[in-house]
Tab-separated table of C-alpha atoms in Angstrom:
chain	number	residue	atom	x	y	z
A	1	UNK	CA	-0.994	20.099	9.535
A	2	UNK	CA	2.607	19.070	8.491
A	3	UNK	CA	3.833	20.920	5.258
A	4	UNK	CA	6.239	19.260	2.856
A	5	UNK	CA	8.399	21.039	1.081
A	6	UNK	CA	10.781	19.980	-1.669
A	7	UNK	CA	13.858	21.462	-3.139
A	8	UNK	CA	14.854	22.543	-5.761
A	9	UNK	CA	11.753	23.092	-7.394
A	10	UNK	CA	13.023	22.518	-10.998
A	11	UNK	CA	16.220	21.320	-12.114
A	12	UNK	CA	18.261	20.554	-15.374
A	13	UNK	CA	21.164	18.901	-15.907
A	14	UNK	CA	23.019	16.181	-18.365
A	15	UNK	CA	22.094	12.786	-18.917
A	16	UNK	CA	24.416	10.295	-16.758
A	17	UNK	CA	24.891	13.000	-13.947
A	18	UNK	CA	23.611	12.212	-10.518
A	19	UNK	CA	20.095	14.180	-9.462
A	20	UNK	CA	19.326	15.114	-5.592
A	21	UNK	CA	15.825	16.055	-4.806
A	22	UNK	CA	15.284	16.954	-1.214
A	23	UNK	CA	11.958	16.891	0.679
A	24	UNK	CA	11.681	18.408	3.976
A	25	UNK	CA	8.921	17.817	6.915
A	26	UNK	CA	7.682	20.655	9.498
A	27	UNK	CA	7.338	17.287	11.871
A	28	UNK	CA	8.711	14.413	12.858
A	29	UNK	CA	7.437	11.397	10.458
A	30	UNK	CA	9.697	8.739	10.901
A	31	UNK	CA	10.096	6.934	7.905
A	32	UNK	CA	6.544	7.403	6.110
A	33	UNK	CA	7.309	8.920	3.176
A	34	UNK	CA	7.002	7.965	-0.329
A	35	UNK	CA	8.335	9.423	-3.776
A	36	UNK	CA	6.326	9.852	-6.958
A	37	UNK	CA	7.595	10.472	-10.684
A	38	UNK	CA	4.708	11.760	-12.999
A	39	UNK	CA	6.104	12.031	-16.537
A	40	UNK	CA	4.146	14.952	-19.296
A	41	UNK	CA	0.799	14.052	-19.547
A	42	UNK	CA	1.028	10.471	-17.468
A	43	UNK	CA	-0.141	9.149	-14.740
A	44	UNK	CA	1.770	9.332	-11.357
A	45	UNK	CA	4.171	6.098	-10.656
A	46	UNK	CA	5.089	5.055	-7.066
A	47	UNK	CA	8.983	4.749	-7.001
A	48	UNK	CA	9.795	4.462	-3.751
A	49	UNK	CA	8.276	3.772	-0.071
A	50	UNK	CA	9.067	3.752	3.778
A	51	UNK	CA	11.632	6.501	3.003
A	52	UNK	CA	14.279	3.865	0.993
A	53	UNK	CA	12.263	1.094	-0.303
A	54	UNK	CA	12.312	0.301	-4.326
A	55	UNK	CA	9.003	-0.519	-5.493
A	56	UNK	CA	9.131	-3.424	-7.651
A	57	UNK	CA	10.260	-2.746	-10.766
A	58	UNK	CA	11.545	0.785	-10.438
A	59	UNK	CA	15.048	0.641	-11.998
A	60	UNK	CA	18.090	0.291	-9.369
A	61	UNK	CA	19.132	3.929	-9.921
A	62	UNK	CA	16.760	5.568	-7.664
A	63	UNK	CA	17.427	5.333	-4.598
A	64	UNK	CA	15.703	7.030	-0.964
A	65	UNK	CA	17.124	7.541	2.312
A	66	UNK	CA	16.472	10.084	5.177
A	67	UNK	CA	14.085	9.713	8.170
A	68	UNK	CA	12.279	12.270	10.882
A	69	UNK	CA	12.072	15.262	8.831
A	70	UNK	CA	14.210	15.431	6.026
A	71	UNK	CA	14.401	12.995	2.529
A	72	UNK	CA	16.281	12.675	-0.236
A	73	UNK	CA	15.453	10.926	-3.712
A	74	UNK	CA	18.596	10.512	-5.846
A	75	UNK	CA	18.690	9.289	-9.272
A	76	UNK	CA	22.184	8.018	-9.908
A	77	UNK	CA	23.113	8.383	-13.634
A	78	UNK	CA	20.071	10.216	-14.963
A	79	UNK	CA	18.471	8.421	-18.217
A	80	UNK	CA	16.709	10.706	-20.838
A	81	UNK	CA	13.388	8.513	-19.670
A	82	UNK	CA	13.418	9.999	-16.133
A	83	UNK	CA	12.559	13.680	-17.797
A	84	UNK	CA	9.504	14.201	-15.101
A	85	UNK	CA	8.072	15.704	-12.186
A	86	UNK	CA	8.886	14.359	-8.915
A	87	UNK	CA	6.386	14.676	-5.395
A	88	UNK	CA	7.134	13.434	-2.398
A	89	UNK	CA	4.343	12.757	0.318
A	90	UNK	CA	3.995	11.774	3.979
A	91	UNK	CA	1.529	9.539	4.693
A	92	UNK	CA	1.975	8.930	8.685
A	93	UNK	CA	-1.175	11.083	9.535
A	94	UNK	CA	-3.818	12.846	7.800
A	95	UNK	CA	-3.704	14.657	5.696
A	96	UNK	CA	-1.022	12.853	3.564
A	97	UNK	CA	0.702	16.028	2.334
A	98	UNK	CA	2.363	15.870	-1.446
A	99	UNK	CA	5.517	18.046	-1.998
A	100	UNK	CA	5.103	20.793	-4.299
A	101	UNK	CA	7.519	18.826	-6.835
A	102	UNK	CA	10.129	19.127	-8.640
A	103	UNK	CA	10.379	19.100	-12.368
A	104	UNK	CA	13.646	17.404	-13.712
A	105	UNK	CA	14.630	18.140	-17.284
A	106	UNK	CA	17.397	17.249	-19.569
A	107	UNK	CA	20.054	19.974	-20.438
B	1	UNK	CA	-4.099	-7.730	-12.708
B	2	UNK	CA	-5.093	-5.243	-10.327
B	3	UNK	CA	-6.513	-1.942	-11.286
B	4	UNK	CA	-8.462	1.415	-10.763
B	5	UNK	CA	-10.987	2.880	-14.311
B	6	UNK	CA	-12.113	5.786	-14.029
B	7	UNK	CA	-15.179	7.628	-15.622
B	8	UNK	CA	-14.489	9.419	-18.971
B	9	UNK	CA	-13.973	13.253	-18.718
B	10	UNK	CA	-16.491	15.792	-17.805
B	11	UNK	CA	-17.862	18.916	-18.682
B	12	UNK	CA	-20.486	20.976	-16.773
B	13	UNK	CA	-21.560	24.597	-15.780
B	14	UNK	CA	-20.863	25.759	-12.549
B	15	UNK	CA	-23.589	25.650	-9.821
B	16	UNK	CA	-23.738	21.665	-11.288
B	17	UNK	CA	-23.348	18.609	-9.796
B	18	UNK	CA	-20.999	15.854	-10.470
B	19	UNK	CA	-20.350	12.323	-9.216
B	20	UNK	CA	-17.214	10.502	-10.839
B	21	UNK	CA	-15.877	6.928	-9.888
B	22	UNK	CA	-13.248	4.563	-9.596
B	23	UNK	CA	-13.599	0.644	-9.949
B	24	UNK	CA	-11.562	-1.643	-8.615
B	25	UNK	CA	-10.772	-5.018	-10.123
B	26	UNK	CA	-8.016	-7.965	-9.483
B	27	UNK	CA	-8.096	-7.540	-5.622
B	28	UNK	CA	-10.293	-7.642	-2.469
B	29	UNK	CA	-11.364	-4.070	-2.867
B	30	UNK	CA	-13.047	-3.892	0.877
B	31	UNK	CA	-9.697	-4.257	2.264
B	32	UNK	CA	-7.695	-1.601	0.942
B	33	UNK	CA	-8.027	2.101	1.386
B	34	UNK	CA	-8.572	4.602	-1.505
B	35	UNK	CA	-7.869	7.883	-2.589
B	36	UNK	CA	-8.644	10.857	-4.566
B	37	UNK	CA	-6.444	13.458	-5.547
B	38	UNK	CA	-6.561	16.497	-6.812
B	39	UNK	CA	-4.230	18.209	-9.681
B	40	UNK	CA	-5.098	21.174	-11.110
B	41	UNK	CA	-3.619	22.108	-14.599
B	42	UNK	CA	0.093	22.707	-14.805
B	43	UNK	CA	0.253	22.260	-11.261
B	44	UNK	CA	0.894	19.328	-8.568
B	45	UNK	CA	-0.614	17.096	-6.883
B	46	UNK	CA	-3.237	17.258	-3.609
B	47	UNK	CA	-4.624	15.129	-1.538
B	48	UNK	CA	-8.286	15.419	-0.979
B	49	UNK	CA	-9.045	12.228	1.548
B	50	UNK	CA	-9.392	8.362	1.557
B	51	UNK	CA	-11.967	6.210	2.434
B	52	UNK	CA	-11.869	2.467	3.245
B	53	UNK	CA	-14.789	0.592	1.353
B	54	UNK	CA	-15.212	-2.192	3.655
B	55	UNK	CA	-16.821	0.167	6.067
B	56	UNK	CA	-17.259	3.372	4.125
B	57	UNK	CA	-14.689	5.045	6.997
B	58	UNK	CA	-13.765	8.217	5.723
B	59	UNK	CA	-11.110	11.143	6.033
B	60	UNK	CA	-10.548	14.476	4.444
B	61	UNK	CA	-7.930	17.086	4.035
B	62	UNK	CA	-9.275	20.448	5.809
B	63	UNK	CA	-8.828	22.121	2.279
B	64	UNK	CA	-12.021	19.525	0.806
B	65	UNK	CA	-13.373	18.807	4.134
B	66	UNK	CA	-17.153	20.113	3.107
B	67	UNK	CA	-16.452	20.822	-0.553
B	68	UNK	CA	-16.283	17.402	-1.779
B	69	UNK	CA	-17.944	14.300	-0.451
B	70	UNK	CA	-16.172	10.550	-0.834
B	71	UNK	CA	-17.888	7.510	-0.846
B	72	UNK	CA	-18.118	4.011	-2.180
B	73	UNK	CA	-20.508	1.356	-2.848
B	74	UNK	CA	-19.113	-2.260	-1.967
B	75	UNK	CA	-21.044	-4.596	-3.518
B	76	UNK	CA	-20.009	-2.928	-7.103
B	77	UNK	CA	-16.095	-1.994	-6.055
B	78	UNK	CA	-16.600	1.109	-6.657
B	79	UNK	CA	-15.496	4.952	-5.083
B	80	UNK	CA	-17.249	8.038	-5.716
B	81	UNK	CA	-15.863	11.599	-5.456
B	82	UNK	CA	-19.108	13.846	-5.844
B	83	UNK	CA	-19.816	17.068	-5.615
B	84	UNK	CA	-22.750	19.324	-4.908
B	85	UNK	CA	-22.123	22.396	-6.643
B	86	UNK	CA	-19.340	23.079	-8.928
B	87	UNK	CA	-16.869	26.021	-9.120
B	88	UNK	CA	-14.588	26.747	-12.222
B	89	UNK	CA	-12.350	26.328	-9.658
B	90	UNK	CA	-13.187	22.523	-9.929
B	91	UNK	CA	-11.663	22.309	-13.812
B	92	UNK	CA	-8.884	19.708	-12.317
B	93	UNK	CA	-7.946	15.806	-13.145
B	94	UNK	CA	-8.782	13.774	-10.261
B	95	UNK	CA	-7.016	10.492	-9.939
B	96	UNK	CA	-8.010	7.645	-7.729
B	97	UNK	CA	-5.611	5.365	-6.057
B	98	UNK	CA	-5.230	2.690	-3.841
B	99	UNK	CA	-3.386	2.895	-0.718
B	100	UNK	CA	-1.010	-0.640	-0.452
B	101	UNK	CA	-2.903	-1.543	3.252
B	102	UNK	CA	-5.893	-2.170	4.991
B	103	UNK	CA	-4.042	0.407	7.631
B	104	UNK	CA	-4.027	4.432	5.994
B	105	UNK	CA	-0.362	4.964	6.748
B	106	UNK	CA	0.844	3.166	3.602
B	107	UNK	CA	2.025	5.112	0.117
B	108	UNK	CA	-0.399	4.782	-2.805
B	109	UNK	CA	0.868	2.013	-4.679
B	110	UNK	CA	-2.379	1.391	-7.652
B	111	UNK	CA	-3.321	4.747	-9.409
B	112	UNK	CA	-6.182	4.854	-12.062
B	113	UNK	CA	-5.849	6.640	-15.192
B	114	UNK	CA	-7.511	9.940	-14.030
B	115	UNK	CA	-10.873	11.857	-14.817
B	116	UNK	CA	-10.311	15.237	-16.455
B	117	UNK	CA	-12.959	17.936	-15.507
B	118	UNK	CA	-14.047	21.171	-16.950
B	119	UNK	CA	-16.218	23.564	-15.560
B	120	UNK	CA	-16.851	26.346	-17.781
B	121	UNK	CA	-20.170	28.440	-18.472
């Protein structure tokens, strides 16, 4: 099975910096990967799909790019509302693997 | 609007059995696939499999594959995730969601509000 693995696993930083969250493949997947943001004690949200598309409504500061085997999810200008865990998953094949996440905080 | 409910939360012994569902409303719930998924507390998110109502096609991760089974009854819009005989090991939320296809290799873009379940003697 493909593993996904994400980087770094936690991070903290100041609101209004940029945030890079990298996701790596053990295999090829094109561009089937989507990113998740679960907030404390909520439900997980889609944010973005096929590697760089916004869903709708997902503010215009998260953006996704990469393809093949490795990802990136950036939130430009972090907000105080983005405070959450973030999975990625490949859904080309199944199983449709989830990252192990990484929690963002505020510093 | 279109949306996944869940059961309420459970709480059995082990060596129970369990069935919890998921029903779909605002949408043609034979033609999209659903999920389950797996997280267990303070930790992240796993797939356990999908299965596509409009013909009860299933498929599993190898980590659930024969610990859980999936299933769904049409006529009602409704999934199942069921199990035989509960571990502690179980005590997990388990969230249903809809893949955004009739085709498996789409994200999960519908996610219902999770069943929390606790398996304690």
């Amino acid at each position: 099975d493909i593993q996904m693995t994400q980087s770094p696993s936690s991070l903290s930083t100041s609101v209004g910096d940029r945030v890079t969250i990298t996701c790596r493949a053990s295999q090829d997947i094109g561009n089937f990967l989507a990113w998740y943001q679960q907030k404390p004690g909520k439900v997980p949200k889609l944010l973005i799909y096929a590697a760089s598309t916004l869903q709708s409504g997902v503010p215009s500061r998260f953006s996704g790019s990469g393809s093949g085997t490795e990802f990136t999810l950036t939130i430009f200008s972090l907000q105080p509302e983005d405070v959450a865990t973030y999975y990625c998953q490949k859904y080309n094949s199944v199983p449709q693997t989830f990252g192990q996440g990484t929690q963002v905080d505020i510093k | 609007e279109v949306q996944l409910v869940q059961s309420g939360a459970e709480v059995k012994k082990p060596g129970e059995s369990l069935k919890i569902s998921c029903k779909g409303s605002g949408y043609s719930f034979t033609s999209y696939w659903i999920g389950w998924v797996r997280q267990m507390p303070g930790k992240g998110l796993e797939w356990m499999g999908i299965i596509y109502p409009g013909d009860s096609d299933n498929r599993y991760s190898p980590s659930f594959q024969g610990q859980v089974t999936i299933s769904a009854d049409k006529s009602i819009s409704t999934a199942y995730l069921q199990w035989s005989s509960l571990k502690a090991s179980d005590t997990a939320m388990y969230y249903c969601a809809r893949i955004s296809s009739s085709w498996y290799d789409h994200a999960f873009d519908i996610w219902g509000q999770g069943t929390m379940v606790t398996v304690s003697s």
